[in-house]
CSV table of C-alpha atoms and ligand atoms in Angstrom, one decimal:
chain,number,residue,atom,x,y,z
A,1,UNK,CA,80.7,-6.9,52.1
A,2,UNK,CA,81.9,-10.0,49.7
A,3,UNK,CA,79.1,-11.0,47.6
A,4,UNK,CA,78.5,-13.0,44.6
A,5,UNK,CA,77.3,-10.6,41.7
A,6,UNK,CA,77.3,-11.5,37.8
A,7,UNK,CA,77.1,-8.8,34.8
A,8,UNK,CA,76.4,-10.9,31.6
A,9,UNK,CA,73.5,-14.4,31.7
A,10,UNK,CA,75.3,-17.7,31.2
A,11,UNK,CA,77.0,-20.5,33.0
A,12,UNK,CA,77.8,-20.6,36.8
A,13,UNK,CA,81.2,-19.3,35.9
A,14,UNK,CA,80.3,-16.1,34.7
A,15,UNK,CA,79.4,-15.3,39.0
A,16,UNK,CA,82.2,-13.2,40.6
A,17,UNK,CA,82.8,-12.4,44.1
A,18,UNK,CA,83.0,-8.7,44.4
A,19,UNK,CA,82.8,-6.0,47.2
A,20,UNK,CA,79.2,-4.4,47.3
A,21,UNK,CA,78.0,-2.1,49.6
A,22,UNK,CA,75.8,-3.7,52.6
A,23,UNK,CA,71.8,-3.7,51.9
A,24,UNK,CA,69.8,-1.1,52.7
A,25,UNK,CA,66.7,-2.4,55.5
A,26,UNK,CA,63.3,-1.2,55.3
A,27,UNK,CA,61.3,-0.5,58.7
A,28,UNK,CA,60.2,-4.5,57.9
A,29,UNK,CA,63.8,-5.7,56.8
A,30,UNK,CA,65.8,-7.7,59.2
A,31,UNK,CA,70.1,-7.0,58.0
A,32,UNK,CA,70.8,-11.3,58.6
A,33,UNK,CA,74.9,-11.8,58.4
A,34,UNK,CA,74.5,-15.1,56.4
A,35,UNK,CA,76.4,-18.1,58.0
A,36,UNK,CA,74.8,-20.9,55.5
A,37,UNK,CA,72.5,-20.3,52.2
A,38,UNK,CA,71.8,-23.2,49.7
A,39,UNK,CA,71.3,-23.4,46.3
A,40,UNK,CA,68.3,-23.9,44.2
A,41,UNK,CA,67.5,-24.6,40.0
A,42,UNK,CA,66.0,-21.3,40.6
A,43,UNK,CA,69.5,-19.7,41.0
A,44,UNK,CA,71.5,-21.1,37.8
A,45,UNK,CA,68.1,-20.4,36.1
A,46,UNK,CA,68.7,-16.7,37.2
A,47,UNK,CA,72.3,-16.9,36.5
A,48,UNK,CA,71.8,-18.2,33.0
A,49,UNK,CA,68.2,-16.5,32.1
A,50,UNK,CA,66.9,-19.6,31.5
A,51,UNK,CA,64.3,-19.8,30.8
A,52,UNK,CA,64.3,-16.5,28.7
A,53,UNK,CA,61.4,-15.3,30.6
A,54,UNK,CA,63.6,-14.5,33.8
A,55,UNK,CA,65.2,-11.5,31.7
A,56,UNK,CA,61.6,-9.5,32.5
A,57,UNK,CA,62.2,-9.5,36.1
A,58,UNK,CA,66.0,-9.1,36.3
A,59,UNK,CA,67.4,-7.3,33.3
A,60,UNK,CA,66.7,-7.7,29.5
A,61,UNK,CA,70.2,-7.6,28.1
A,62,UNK,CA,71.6,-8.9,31.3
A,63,UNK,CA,71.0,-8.7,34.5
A,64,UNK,CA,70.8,-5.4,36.8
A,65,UNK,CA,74.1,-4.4,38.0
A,66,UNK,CA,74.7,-4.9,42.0
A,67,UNK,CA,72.1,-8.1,41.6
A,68,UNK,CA,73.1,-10.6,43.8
A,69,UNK,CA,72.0,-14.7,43.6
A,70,UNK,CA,70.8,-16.7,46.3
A,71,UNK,CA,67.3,-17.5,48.1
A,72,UNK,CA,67.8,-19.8,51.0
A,73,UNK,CA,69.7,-18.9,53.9
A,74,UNK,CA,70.5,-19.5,57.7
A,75,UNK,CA,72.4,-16.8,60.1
A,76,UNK,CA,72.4,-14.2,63.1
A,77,UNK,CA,70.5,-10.9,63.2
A,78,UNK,CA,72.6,-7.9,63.1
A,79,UNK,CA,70.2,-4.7,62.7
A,80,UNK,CA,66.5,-5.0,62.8
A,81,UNK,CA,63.9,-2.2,60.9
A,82,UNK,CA,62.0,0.3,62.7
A,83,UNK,CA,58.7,-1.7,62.5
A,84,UNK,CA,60.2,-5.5,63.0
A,85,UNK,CA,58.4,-7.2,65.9
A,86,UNK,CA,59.2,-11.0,67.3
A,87,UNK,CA,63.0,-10.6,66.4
A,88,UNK,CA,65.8,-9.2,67.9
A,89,UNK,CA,69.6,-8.9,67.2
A,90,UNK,CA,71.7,-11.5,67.9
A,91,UNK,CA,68.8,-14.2,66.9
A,92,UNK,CA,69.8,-17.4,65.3
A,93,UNK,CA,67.0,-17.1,62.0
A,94,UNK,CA,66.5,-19.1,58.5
A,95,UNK,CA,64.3,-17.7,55.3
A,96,UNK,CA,64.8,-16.5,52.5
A,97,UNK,CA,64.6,-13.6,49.8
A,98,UNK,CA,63.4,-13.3,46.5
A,99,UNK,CA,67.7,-12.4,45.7
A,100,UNK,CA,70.6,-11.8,47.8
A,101,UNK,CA,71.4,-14.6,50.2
A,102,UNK,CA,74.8,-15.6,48.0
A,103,UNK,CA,76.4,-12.8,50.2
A,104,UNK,CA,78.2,-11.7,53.5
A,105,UNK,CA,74.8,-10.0,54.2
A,106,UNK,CA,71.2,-9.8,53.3
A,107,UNK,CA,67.9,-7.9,53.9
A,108,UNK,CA,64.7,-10.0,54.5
A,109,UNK,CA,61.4,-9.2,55.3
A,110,UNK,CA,60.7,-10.4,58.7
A,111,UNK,CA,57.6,-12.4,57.4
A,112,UNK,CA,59.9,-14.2,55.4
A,113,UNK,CA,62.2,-15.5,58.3
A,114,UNK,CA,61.6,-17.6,61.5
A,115,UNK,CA,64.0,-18.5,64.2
A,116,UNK,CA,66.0,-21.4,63.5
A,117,UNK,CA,65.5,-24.8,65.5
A,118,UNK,CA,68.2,-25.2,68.3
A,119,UNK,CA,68.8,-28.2,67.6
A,120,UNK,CA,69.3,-27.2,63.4
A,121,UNK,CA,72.6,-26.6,62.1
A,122,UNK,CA,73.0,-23.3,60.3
A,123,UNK,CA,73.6,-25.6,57.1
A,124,UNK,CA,70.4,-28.0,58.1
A,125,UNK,CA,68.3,-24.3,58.4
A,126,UNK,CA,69.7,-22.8,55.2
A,127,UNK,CA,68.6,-25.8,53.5
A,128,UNK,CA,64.8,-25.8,54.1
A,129,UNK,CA,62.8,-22.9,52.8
A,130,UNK,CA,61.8,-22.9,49.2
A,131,UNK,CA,62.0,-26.7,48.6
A,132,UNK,CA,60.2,-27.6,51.5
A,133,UNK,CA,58.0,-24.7,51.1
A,134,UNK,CA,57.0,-25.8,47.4
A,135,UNK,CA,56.7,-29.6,49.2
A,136,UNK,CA,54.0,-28.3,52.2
A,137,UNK,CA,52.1,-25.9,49.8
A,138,UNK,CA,52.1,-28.7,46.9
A,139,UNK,CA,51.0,-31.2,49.0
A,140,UNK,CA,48.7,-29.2,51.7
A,141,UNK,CA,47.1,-26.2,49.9
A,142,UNK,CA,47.2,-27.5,46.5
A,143,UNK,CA,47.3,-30.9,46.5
A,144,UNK,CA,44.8,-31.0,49.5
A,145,UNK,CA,46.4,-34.0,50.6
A,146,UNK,CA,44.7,-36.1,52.9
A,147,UNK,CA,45.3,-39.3,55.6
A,148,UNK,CA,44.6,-42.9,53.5
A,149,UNK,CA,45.4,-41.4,49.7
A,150,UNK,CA,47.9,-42.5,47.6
A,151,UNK,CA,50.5,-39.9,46.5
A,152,UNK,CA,53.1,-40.3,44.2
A,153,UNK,CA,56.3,-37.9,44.1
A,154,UNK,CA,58.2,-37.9,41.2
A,155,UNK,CA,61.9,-36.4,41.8
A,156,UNK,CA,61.6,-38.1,45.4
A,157,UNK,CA,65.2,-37.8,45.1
A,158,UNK,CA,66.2,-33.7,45.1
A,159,UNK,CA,65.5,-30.9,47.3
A,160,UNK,CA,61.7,-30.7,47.3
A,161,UNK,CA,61.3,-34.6,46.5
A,162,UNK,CA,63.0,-35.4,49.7
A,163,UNK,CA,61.4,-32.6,51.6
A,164,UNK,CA,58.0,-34.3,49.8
A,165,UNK,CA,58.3,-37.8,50.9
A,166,UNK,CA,58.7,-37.1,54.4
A,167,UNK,CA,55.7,-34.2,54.2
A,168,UNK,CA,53.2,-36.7,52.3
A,169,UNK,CA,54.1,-39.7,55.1
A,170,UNK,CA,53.6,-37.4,58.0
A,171,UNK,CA,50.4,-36.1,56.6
A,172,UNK,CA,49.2,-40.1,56.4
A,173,UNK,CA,49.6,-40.7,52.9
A,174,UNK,CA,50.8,-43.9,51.3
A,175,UNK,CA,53.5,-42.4,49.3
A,176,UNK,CA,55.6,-43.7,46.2
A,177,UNK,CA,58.8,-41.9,44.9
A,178,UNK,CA,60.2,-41.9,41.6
A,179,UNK,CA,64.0,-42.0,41.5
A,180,UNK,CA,67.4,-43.3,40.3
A,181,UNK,CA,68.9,-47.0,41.2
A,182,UNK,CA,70.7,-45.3,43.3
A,183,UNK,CA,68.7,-43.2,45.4
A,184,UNK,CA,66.2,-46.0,46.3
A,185,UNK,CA,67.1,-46.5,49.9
A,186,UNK,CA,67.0,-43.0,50.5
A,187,UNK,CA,63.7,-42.8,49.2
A,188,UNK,CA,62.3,-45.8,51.3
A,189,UNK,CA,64.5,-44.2,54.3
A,190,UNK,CA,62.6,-41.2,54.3
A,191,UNK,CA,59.1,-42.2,54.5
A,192,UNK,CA,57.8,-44.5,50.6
A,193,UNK,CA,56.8,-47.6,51.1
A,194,UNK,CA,56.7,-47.8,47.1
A,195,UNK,CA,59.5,-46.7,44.6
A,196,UNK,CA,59.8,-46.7,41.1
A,197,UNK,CA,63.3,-46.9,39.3
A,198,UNK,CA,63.0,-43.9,36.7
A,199,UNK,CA,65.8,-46.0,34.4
A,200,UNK,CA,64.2,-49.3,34.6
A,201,UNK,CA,60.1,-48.7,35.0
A,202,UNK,CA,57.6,-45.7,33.4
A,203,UNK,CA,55.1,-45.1,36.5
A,204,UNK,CA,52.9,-43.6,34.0
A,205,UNK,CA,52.6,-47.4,32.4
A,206,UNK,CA,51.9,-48.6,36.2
A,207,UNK,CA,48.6,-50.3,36.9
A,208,UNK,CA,48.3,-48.4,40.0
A,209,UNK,CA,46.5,-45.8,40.5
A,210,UNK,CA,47.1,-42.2,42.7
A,211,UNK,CA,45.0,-39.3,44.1
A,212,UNK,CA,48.1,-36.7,43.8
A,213,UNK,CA,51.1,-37.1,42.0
A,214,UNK,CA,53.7,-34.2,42.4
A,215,UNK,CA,55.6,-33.5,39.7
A,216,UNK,CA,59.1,-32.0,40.0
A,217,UNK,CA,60.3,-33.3,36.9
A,218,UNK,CA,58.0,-32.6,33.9
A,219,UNK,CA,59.5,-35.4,31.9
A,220,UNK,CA,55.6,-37.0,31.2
A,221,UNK,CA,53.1,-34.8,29.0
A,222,UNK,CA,49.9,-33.9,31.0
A,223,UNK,CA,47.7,-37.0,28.8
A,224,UNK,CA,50.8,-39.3,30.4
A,225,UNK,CA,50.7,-38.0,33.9
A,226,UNK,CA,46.5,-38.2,34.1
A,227,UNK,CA,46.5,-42.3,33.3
A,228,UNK,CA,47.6,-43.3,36.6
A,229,UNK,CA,45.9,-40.7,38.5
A,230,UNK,CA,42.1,-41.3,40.2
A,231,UNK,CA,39.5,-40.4,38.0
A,232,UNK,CA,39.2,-37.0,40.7
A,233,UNK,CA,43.1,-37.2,41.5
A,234,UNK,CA,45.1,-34.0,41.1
A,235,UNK,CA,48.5,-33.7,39.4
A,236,UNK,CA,50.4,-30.6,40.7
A,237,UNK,CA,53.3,-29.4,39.1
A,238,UNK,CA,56.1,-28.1,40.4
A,239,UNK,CA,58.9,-27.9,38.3
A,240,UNK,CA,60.6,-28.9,34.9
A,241,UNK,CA,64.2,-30.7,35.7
A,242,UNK,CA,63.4,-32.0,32.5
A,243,UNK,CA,62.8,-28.9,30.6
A,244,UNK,CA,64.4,-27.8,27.4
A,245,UNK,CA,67.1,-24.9,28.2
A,246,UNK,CA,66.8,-22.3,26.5
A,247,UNK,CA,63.2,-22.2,25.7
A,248,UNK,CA,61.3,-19.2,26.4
A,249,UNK,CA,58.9,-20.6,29.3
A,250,UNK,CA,60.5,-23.4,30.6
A,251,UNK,CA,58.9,-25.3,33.0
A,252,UNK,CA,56.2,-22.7,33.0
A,253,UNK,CA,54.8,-24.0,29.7
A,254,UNK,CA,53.6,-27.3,31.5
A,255,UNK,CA,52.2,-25.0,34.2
A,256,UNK,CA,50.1,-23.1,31.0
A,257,UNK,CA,49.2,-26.5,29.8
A,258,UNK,CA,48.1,-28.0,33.1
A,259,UNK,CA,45.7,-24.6,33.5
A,260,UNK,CA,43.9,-24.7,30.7
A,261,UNK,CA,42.7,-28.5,30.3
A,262,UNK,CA,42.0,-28.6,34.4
A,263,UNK,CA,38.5,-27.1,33.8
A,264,UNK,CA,37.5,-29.6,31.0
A,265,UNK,CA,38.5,-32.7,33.0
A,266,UNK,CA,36.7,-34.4,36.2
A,267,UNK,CA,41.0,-34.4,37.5
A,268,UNK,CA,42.7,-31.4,38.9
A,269,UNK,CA,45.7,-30.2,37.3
A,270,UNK,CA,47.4,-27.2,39.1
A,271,UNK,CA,50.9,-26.0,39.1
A,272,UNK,CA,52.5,-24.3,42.4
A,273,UNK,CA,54.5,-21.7,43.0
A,274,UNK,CA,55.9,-21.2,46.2
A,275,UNK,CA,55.2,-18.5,48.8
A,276,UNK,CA,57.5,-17.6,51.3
A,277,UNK,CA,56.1,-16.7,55.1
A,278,UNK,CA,57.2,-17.4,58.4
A,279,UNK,CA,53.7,-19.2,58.8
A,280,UNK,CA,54.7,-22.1,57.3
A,281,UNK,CA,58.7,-21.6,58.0
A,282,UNK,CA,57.2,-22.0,61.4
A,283,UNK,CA,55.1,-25.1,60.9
A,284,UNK,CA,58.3,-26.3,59.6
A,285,UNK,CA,60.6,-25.5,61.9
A,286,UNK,CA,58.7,-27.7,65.0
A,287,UNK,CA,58.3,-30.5,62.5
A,288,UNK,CA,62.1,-30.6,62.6
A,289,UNK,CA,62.3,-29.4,66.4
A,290,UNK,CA,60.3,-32.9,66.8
A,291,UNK,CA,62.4,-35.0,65.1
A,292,UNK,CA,59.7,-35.4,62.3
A,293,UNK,CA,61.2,-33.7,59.4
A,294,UNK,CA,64.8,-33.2,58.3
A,295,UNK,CA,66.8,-32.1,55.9
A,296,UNK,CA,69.1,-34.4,53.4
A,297,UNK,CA,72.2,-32.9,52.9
A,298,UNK,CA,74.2,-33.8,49.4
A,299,UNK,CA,77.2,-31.6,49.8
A,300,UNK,CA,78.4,-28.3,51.5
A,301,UNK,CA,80.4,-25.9,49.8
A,302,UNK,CA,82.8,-23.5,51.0
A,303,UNK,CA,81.3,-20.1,49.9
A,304,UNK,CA,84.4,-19.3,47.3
A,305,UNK,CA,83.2,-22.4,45.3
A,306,UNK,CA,80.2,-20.8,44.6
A,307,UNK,CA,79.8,-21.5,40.8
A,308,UNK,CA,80.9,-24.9,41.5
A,309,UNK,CA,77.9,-25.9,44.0
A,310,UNK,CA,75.6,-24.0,41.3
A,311,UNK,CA,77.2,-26.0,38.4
A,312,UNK,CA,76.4,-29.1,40.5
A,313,UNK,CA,73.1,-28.1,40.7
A,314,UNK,CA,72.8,-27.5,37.6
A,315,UNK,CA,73.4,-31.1,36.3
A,316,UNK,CA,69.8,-32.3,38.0
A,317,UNK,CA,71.4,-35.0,40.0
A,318,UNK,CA,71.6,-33.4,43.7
A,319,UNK,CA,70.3,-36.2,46.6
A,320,UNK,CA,68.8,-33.5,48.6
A,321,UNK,CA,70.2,-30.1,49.1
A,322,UNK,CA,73.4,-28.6,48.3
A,323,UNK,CA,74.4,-26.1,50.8
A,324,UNK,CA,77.3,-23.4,50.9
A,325,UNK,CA,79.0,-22.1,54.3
A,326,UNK,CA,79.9,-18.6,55.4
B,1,NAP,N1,57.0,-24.1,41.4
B,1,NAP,C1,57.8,-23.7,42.4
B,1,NAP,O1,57.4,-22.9,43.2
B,1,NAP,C2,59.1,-24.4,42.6
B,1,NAP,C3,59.8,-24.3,43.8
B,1,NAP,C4,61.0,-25.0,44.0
B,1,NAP,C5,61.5,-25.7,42.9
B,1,NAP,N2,60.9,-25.8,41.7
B,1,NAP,C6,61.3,-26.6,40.6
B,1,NAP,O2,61.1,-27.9,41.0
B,1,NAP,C7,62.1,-28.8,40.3
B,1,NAP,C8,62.7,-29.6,41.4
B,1,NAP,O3,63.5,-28.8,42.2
B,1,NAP,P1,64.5,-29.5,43.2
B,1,NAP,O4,65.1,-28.4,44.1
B,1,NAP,O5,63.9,-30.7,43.8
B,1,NAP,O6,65.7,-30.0,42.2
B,1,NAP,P2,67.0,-30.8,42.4
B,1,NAP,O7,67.2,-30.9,43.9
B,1,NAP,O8,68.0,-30.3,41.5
B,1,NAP,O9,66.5,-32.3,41.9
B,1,NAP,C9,67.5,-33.2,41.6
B,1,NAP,C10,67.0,-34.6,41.7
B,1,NAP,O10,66.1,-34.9,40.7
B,1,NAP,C11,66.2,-36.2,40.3
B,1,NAP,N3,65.8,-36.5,38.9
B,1,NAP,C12,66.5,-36.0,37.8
B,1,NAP,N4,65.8,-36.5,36.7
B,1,NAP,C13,64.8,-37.3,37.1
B,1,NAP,C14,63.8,-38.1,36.5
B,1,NAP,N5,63.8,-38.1,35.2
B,1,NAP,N6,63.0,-38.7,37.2
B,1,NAP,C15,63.0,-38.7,38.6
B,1,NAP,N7,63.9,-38.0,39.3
B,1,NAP,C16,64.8,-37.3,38.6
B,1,NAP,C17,67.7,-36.5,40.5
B,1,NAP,O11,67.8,-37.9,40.8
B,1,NAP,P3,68.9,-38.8,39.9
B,1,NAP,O12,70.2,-38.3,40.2
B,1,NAP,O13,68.6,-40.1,40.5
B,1,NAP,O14,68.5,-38.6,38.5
B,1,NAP,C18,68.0,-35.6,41.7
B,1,NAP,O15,68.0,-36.4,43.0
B,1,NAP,C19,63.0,-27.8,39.6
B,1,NAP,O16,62.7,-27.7,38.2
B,1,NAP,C20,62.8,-26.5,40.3
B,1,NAP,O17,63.1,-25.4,39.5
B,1,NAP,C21,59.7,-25.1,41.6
C-alpha cells in the first residue's frame, strides 16, 4: 500500500510516500481503507520531535522505521478481527489511531471507531475525532461544564476551538472565543455570543469574569489565566500553539505547572489529554446526525500534498480542520 513514512525528525518535507506492506489486525483490529484522514499539531509534532519528549515513544535518534503519521481518519471496512463485534465489512466508519491513518490502509481498534453519520462526508468524518474529542472531554469530564456558566475558549478559531464553541453552546453555556480579526464571524457563527480580538484586546486584562476557560493556546502564564476566572472556576489546558519549539516538554510544561499549584488554590487547574472511544465518537456522531454539531472545514488536500497540509498546519493559523483525500 502507498503510505507516508519519514526516517530522520524535521520539517514536513522530510515525509515520503513509499510502498509498505498492509497492517497486520489483531482479533480487535478493524483493516479501514482510508478515503479521508486530517491533520493534527500532533502530527508535525511527531514529524519534527518536537517537543523532544516525542523521541521516547517513537524513536530516540529518529523515528522507527515503517512508522507511519496520521490520527484522524474516515473510510470503508475491508477485513474485520476475529473478536470485532458491531462492524462489518463494507461499513462506512471514522476514528482514529494512535499512528497510521496518513496511508492507503490502517488498523484500528474497534473501540476506537464508530460508523460514520450518513449524512457526513468522508472529509466531514475524518475531521472530527481528536479535536472534538479533546473539546467534549475538556469541556464535559474535565471542565464539568454546566447550563448558565460562563466559558471562555481561547483558540475558538482551530480544530478543537471550533469543535469547542459549538460543544460549550450546546451544553448551555454562555461562551466567549478568543481569535483573530478575521475569524470573528466564524466564531459568533458557531455558537459565542462574546469574542475577543487576540491582536487588539488581552482577555486576561477583561473585567469579566469565567467559570472555565479552555486553553488551546498557552500564550498567558497560569497567574495570567486565573485573574479572570471565578474564584472556584477551572482553567483546563489543552495545548500550547504558543509553545517554544524545540523545548523539551512543550506544551506539557504548562500541563506540569497547572498540576502542581491546582491543590494550593480554591481554582481548578487541570490539563486534558484526549481519549479515544467510540463512546464519545458516538455521542458525537448523533450531535452531527442532528444537525447540532459540525465540522469547519479550512482546506482539503489531495493525499500527494501531504507535507504541504502538514506544513499548513504547522504555521498555527488553520480556521478549523485541514483535511486530506484518498
Ligand atoms: N491535550 C490534548 O489531548 C490535545 C488534543 C488535541 C490538540 N491539542 C493541542 O491543542 C492545541 C490546539 O489544537 P488545534 O487542533 O485547535 O490547533 P489548530 O487547529 O492548528 O489551531 C489553529 C488556530 O489557532 C488560532 N490561534 C493561533 N494563535 C492564537 C492566539 N494567540 N490566540 C488565539 N488563537 C490563536 C489560529 O487563529 P488565527 O489564525 O486567527 O491566529 C487558528 O485558527 C495544539 O497545541 C494541539 O497540539 C491537545
Amino acid at each position: 500500500m502507498k503510505a507516508w513514512s519519514w526516517d530522520r525528525y524535521g520539517p514536513p518535507e522530510v515525509l515520503a510516500l513509499k510502498d509498505l506492506d498492509e497492517p497486520d489486525i489483531g482479533r480487535d483490529d478493524v483493516l479501514v481503507r482510508v478515503r479521508a484522514a486530517s491533520v493534527n499539531p500532533y502530527d508535525w509534532r511527531h514529524v519534527a520531535a518536537d517537543p523532544k519528549l516525542v523521541r521516547l515513544s517513537i524513536g530516540l535518534r529518529r523515528p522507527r522505521p515503517g512508522l507511519v503519521p496520521g490520527a484522524d481518519l474516515a473510510g470503508v471496512v475491508e477485513r474485520v478481527g476475529d473478536d470485532v463485534t458491531g462492524l462489518r465489512v463494507g461499513d462506512e466508519v471514522f476514528g482514529e489511531v494512535r499512528l497510521g491513518s496518513f496511508a492507503e490502509k490502517v488498523a484500528v481498534p474497534q473501540n476506537r471507531l464508530a460508523v460514520k453519520p450518513t449524512g457526513l462526508t468522508f472529509e466531514q468524518a475524518a475531521s472530527v475525532s481528536m479535536s472534538a474529542h479533546t473539546a467534549l472531554q475538556g469541556l464535559r469530564d474535565v471542565g464539568r461544564i454546566a447550563a448558565g456558566q460562563r466559558v471562555l475558549v481561547n483558540g475558538a478559531s482551530g480544530g478543537v476551538g471550533t469543535f469547542a464553541v459549538q460543544l460549550a453552546t450546546m451544553f448551555g453555556a454562555e461562551v466567549t472565543g478568543v481569535c483573530s480579526t478575521r475569524n470573528l464571524e466564524l466564531v459568533r457563527s458557531l455558537g459565542a455570543s462574546d469574542t475577543v480580538d487576540y491582536t487588539r484586546e488581552d482577555f486576561t486584562a477583561r473585567a469579566r469574569r469565567y467559570d472555565l476557560i479552555l486553553d488551546n493556546v498557552g500564550n498567558h502564564s497560569l497567574g495570567q489565566l486565573r485573574r479572570p476566572l471565578t474564584p472556584r472556576g477551572t482553567i483546563v489546558i489543552v495545548g500550547g500553539l504558543a509553545s517554544a519549539r524545540g523545548s523539551l516538554l512543550g506544551p506539557a510544561a504548562q500541563m506540569i505547572r497547572g498540576a502542581l499549584v491546582s491543590p494550593f488554590i480554591s481554582q481548578r487547574v487541570h490539563a486534558i489529554s484526549w481519549k479515544p472511544n467510540s463512546t464519545d465518537l458516538r455521542f458525537l456522531a448523533d450531535l452531527m446526525e442532528k444537525g447540532e454539531l459540525t465540522p469547519v472545514i479550512d482546506r482539503t488536500y489531495p493525499f500527494d500534498e501531504l507535507p504541504q497540509a502538514v506544513r499548513y498546519v504547522e504555521q498555527g493559523h488553520a480556521r478549523g480542520k485541514v483535511v486530506i483525500t484518498l
